[in-house]
PDB file of C-alpha atoms in Angstrom:
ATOM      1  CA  UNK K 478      27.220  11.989   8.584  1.00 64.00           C
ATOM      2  CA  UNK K 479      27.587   8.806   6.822  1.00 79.00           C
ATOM      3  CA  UNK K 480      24.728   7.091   5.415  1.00 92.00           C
ATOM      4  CA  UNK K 481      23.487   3.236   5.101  1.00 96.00           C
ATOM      5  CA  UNK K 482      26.608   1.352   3.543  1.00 96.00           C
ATOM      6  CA  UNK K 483      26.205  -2.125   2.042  1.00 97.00           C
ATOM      7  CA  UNK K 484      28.569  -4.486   0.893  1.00 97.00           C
ATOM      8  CA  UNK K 485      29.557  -5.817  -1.391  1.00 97.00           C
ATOM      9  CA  UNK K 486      27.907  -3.742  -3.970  1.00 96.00           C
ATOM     10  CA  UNK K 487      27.418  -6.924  -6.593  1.00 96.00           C
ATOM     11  CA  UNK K 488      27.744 -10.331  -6.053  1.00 97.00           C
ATOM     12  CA  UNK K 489      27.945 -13.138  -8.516  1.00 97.00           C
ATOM     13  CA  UNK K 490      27.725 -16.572  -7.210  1.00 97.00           C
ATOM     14  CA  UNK K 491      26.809 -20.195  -8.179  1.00 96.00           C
ATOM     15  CA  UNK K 492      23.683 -22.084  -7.148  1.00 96.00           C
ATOM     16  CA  UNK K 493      24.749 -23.807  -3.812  1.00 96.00           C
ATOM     17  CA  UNK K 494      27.225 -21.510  -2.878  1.00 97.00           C
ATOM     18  CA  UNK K 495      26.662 -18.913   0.164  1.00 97.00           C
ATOM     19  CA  UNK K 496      26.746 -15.489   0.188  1.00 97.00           C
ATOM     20  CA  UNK K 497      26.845 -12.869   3.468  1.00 98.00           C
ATOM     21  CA  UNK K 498      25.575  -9.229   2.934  1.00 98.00           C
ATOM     22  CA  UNK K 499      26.539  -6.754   5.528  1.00 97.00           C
ATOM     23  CA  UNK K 500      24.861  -3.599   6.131  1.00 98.00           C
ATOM     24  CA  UNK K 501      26.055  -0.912   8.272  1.00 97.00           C
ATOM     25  CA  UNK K 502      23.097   1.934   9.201  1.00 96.00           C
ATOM     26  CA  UNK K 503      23.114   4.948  10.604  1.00 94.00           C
ATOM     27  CA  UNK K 504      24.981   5.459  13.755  1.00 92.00           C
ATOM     28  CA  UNK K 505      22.499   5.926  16.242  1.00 90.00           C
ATOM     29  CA  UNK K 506      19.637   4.311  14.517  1.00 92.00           C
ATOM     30  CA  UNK K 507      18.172   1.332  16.018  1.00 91.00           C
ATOM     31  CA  UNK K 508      16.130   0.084  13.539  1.00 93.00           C
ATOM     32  CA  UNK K 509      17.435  -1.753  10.810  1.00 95.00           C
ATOM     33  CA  UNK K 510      15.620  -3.602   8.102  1.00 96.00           C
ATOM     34  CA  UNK K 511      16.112  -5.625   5.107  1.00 97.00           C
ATOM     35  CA  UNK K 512      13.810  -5.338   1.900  1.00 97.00           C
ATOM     36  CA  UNK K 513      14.567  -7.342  -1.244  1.00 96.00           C
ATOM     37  CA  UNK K 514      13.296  -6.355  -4.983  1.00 95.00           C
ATOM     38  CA  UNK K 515      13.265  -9.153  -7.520  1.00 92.00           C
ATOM     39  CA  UNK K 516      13.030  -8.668 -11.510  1.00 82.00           C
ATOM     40  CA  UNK K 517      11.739  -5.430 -10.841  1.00 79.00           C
ATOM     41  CA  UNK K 518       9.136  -6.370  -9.184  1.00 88.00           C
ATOM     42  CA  UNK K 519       8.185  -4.771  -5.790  1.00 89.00           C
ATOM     43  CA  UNK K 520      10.808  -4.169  -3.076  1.00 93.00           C
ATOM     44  CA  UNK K 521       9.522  -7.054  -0.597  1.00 94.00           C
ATOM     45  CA  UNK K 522      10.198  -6.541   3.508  1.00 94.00           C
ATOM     46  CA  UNK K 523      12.775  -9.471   4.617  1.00 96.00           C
ATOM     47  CA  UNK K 524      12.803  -8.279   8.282  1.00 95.00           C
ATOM     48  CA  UNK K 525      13.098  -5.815  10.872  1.00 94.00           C
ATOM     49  CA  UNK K 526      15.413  -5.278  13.688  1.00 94.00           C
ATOM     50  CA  UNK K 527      15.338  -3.134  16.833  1.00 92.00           C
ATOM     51  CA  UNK K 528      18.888  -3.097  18.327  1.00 93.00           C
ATOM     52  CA  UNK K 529      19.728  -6.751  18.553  1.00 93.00           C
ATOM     53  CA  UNK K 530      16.250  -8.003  18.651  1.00 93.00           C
ATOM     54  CA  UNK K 531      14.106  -9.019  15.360  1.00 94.00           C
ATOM     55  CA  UNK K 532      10.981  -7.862  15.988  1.00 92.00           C
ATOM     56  CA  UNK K 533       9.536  -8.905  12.253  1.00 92.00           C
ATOM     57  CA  UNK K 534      11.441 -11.928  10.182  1.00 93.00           C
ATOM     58  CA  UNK K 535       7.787 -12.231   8.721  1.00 92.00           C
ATOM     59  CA  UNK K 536       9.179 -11.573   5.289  1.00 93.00           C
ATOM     60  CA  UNK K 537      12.254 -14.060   5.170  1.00 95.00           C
ATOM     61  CA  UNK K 538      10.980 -16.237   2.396  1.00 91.00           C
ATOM     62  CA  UNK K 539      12.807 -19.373   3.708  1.00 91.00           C
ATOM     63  CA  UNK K 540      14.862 -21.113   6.276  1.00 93.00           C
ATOM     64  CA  UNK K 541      18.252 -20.449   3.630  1.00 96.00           C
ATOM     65  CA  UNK K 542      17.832 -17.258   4.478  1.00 97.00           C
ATOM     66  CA  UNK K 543      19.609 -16.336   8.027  1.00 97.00           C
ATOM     67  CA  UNK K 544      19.836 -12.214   9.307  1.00 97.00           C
ATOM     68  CA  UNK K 545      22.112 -11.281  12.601  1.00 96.00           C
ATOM     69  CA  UNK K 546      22.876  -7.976  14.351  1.00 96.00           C
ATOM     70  CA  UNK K 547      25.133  -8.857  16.928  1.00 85.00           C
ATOM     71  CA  UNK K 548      25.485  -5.776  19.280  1.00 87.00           C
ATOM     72  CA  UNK K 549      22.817  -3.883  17.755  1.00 84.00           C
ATOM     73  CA  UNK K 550      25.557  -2.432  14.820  1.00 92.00           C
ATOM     74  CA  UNK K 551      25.352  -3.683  11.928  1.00 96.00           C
ATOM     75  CA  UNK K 552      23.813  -6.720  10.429  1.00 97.00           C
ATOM     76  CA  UNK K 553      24.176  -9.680   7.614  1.00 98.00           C
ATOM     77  CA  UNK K 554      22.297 -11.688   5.749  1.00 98.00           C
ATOM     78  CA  UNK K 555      23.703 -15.086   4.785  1.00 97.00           C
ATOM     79  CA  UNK K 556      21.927 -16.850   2.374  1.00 97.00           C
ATOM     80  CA  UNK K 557      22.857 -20.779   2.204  1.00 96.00           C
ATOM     81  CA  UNK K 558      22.478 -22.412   0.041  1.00 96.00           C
ATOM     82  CA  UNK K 559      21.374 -19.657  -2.918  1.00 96.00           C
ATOM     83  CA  UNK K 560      18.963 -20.489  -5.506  1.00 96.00           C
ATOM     84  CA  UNK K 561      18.624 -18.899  -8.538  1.00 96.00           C
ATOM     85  CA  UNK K 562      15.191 -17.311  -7.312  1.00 95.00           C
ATOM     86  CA  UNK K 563      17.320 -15.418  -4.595  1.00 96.00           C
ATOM     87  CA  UNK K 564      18.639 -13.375  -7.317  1.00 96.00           C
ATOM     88  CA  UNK K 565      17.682  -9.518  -6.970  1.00 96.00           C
ATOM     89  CA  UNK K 566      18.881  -6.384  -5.279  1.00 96.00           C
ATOM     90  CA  UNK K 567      18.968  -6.871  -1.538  1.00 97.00           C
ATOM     91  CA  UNK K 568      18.473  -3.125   0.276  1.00 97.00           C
ATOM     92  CA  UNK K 569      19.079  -2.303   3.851  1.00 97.00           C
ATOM     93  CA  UNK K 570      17.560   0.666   5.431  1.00 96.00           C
ATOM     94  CA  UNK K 571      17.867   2.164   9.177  1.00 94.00           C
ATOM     95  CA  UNK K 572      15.767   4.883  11.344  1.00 92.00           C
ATOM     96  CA  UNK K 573      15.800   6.992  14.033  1.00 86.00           C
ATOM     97  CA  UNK K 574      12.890   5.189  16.852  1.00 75.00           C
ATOM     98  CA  UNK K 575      11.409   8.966  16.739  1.00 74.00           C
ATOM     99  CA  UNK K 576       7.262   8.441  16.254  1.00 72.00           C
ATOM    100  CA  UNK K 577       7.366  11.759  14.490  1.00 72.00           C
ATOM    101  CA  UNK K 578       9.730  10.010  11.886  1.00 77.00           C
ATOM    102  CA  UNK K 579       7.906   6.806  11.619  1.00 80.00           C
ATOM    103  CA  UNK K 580       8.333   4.830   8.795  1.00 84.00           C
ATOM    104  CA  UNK K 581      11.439   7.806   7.004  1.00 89.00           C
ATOM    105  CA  UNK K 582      13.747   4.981   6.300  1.00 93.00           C
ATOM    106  CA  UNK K 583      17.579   6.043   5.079  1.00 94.00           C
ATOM    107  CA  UNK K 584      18.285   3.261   2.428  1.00 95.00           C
ATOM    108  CA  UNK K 585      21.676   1.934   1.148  1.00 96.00           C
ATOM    109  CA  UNK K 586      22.700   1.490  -2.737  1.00 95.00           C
ATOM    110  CA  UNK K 587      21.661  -1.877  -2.350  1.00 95.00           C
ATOM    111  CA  UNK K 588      23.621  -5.548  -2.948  1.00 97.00           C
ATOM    112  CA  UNK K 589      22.518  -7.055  -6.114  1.00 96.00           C
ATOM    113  CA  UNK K 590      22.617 -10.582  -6.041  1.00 97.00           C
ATOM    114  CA  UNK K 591      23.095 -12.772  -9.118  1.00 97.00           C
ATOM    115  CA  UNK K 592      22.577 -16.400  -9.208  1.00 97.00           C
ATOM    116  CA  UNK K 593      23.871 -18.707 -11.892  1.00 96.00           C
TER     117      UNK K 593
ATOM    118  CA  UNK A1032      -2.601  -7.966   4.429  1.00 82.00           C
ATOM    119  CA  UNK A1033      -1.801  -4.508   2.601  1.00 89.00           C
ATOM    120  CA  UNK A1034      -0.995  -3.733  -0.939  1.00 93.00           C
ATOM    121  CA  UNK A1035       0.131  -0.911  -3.506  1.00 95.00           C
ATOM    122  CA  UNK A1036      -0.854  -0.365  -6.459  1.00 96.00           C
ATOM    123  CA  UNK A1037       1.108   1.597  -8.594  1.00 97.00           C
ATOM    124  CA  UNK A1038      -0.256   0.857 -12.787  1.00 96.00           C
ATOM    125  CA  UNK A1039       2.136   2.518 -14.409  1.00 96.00           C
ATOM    126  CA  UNK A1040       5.184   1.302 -15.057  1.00 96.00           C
ATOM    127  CA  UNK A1041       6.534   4.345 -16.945  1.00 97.00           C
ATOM    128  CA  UNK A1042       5.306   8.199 -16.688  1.00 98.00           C
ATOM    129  CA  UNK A1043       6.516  10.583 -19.390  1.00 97.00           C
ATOM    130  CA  UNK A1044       6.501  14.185 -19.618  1.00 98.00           C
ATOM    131  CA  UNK A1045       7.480  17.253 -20.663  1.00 97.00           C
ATOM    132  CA  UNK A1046       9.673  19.802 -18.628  1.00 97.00           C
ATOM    133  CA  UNK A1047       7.889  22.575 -17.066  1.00 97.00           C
ATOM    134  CA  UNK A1048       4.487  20.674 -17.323  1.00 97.00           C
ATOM    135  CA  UNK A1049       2.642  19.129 -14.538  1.00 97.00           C
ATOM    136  CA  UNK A1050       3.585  15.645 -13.050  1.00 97.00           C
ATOM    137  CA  UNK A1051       1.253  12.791 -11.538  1.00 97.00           C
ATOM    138  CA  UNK A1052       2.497   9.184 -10.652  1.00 98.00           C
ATOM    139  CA  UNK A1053      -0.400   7.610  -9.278  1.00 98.00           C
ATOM    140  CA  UNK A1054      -0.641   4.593  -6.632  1.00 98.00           C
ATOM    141  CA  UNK A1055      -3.751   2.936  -4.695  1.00 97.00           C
ATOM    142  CA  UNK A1056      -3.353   1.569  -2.001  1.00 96.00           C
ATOM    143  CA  UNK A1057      -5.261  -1.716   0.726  1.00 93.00           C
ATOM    144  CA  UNK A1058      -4.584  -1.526   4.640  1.00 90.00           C
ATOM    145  CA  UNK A1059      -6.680  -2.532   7.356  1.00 87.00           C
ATOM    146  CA  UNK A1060      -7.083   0.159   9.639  1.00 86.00           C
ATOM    147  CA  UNK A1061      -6.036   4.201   8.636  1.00 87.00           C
ATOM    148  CA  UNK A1062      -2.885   4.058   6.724  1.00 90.00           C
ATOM    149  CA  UNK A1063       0.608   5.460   6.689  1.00 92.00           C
ATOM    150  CA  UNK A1064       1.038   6.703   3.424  1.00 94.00           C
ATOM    151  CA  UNK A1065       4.906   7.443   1.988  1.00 95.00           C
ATOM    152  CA  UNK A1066       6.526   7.712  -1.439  1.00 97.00           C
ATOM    153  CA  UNK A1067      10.159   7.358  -1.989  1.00 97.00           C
ATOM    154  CA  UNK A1068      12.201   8.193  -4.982  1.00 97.00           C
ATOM    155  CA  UNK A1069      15.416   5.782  -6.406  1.00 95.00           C
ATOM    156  CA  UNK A1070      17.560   8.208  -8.474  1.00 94.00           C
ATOM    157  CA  UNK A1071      19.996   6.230 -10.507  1.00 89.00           C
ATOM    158  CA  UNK A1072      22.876   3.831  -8.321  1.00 85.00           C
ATOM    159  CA  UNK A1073      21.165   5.193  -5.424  1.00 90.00           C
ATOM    160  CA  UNK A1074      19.349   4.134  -2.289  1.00 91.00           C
ATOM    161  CA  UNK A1075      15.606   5.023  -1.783  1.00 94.00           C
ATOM    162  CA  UNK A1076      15.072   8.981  -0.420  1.00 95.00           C
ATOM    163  CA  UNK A1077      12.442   9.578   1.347  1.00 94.00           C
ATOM    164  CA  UNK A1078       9.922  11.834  -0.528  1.00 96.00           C
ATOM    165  CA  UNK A1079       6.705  12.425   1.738  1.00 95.00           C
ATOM    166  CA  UNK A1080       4.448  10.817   4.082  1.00 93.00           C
ATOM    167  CA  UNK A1081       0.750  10.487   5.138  1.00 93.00           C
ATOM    168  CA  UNK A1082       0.017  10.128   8.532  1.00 90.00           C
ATOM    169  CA  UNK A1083      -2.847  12.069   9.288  1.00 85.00           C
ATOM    170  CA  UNK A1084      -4.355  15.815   8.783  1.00 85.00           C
ATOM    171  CA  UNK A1085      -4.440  17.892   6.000  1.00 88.00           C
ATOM    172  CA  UNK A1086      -5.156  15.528   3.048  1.00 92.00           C
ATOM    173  CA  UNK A1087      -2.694  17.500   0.865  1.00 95.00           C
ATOM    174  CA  UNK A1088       1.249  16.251   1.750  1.00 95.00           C
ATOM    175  CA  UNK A1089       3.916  18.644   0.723  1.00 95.00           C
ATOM    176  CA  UNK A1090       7.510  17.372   0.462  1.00 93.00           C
ATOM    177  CA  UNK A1091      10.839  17.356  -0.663  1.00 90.00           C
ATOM    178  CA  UNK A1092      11.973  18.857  -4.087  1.00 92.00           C
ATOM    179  CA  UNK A1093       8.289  20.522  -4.787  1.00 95.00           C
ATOM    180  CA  UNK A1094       6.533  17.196  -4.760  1.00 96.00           C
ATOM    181  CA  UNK A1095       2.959  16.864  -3.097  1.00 97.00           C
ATOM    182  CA  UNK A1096       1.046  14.261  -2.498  1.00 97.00           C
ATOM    183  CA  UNK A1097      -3.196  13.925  -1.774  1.00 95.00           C
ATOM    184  CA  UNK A1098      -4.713  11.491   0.111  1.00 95.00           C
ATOM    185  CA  UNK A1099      -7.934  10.480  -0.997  1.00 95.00           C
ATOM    186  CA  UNK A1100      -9.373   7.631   1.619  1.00 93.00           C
ATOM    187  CA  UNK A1101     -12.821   7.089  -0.849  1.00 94.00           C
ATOM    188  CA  UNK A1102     -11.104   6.123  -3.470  1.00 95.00           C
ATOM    189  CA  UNK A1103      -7.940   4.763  -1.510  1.00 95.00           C
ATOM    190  CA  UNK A1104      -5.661   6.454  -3.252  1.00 97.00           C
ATOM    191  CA  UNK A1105      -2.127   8.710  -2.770  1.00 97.00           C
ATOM    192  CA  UNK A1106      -1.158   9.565  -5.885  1.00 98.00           C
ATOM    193  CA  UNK A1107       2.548  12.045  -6.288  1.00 98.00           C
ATOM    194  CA  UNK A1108       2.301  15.044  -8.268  1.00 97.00           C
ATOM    195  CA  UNK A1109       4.287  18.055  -9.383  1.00 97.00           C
ATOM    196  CA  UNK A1110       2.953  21.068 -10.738  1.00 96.00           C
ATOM    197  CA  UNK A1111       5.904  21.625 -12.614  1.00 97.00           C
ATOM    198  CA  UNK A1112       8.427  18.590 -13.740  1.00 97.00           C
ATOM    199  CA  UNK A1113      12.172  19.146 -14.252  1.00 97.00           C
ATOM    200  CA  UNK A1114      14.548  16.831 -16.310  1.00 96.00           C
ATOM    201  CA  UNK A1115      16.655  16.123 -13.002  1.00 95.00           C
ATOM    202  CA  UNK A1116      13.185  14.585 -11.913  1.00 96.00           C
ATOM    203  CA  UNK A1117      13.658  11.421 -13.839  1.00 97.00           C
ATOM    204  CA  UNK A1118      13.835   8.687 -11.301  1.00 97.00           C
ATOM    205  CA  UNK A1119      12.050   5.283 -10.321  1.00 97.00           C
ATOM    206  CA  UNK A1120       9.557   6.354  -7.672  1.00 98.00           C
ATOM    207  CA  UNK A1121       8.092   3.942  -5.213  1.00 97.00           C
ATOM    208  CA  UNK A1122       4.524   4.474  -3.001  1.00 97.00           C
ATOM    209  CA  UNK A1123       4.480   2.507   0.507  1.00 95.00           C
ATOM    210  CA  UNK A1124       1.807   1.407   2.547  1.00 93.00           C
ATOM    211  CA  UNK A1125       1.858   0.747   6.317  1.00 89.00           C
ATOM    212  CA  UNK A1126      -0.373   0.190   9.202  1.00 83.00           C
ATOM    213  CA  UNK A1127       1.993   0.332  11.670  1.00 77.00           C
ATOM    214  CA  UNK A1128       4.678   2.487   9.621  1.00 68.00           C
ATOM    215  CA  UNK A1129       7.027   0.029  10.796  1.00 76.00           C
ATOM    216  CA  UNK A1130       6.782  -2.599   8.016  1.00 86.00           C
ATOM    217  CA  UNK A1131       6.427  -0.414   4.870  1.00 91.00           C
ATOM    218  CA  UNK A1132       4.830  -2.568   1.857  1.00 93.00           C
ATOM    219  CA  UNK A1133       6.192  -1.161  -1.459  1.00 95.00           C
ATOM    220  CA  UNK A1134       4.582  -0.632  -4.868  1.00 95.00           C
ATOM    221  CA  UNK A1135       6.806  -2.165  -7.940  1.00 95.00           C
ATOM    222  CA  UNK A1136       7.765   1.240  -9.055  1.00 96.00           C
ATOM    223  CA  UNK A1137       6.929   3.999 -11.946  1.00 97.00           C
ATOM    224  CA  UNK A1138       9.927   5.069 -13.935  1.00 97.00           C
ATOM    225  CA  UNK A1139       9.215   8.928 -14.288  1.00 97.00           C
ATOM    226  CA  UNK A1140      11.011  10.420 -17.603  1.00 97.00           C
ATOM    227  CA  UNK A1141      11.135  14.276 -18.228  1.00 97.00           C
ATOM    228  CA  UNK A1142      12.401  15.462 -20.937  1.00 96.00           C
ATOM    229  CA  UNK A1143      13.022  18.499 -22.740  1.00 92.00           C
TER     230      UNK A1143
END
């Protein structure tokens, strides 16, 4: 079974410039959320989706930042214009909606995100 | 608002002896309790999880994990380490397990 795949693995961009991360989860899983970890700092929640539906963007630090899942597959998160604060490693992570496997997240690799 | 707590930022130790990464922990309400390990160009694994019952959380790979609600904390331990246990472990909090906060990580280095 594959897992969480993100893409693109590293990204280098400019300030001003936009960047899209995609995440594909689980098949089958219809919870997908984003977490971001800056400077090593802790991995901060970004938002949570159930199928299509966000049911917590509490996390997305600004209006730049912009998360879809069309269809309920897999999602992206644009970020436009990027500052050099956005920099950090962007993770996605999916799970089953099973209460007995509450909060067992599968996590990708992670985007990191550099800002210049 | 919930928080982790994790104070060290690096834990080293010997192969063979015993292992403890500690984190505290601030929810409103009972908490859901998890640590995760990040092994090196990885994702996050799941380790363990406190939900409720049995203070004492066995997991994956030999780790365990005690809850301890007067002194709110959930620290990871192993009673004994290996080198392929070197990893960048994380402690969660949640009061809904459905918006995990995350600790900043302790970098756990065994060695021979």
């Amino acid at each position: 079974e594959a897992g969480v795949t993100q893409f693109p693995s590293h990204s280098v961009i400019e300030k001003g410039q936009t960047v899209t991360l995609r995440c594909d989860p689980i098949s089958g899983h219809d919870n997908l959320y984003w977490y971001r970890r800056v400077m090593g700092k802790e991995i901060k929640f970004l938002l949570h989706f159930v199928k299509e539906s966000k049911q917590d963007e509490s996390g997305m630090p600004n209006n730049r930042f912009l998360a879809e899942r069309t269809g309920g597959t897999y999602s992206t998160l644009k970020v436009q214009p990027a500052e050099l604060e956005d920099s950090g490693v962007y993770f996605c992570a999916s799970s089953q909606d099973l209460r007995e496997r509450a909060g067992e997240l599968f996590f990708g690799e992670g985007s990191r995100l550099t800002v210049l | 608002a919930q928080s982790v707590a994790q104070p060290e930022d690096q834990v080293n130790v010997a192969e063979g002896n015993p292992l403890t990464v500690k984190c505290t922990y601030s929810v409103s309400g009972n908490p859901y309790l998890f640590w995760y390990v990040q092994y090196p160009n990885r994702g996050l694994q799941f380790l363990l999880k406190y939900i409720t019952g049995d203070n004492l959380v066995k997991g994956s790979y030999g780790f365990e994990a005690e809850f301890n609600k007067s002194q709110t904390s959930f620290h990871l331990k192993k009673p004994s380490a290996l080198v392929s246990d070197s990893a960048l472990y994380f402690c969660a909090v949640s009061g809904t397990a459905s918006k995990l906060t995350f600790g900043t990580g302790t970098r756990l280095q065994v060695t021979l």
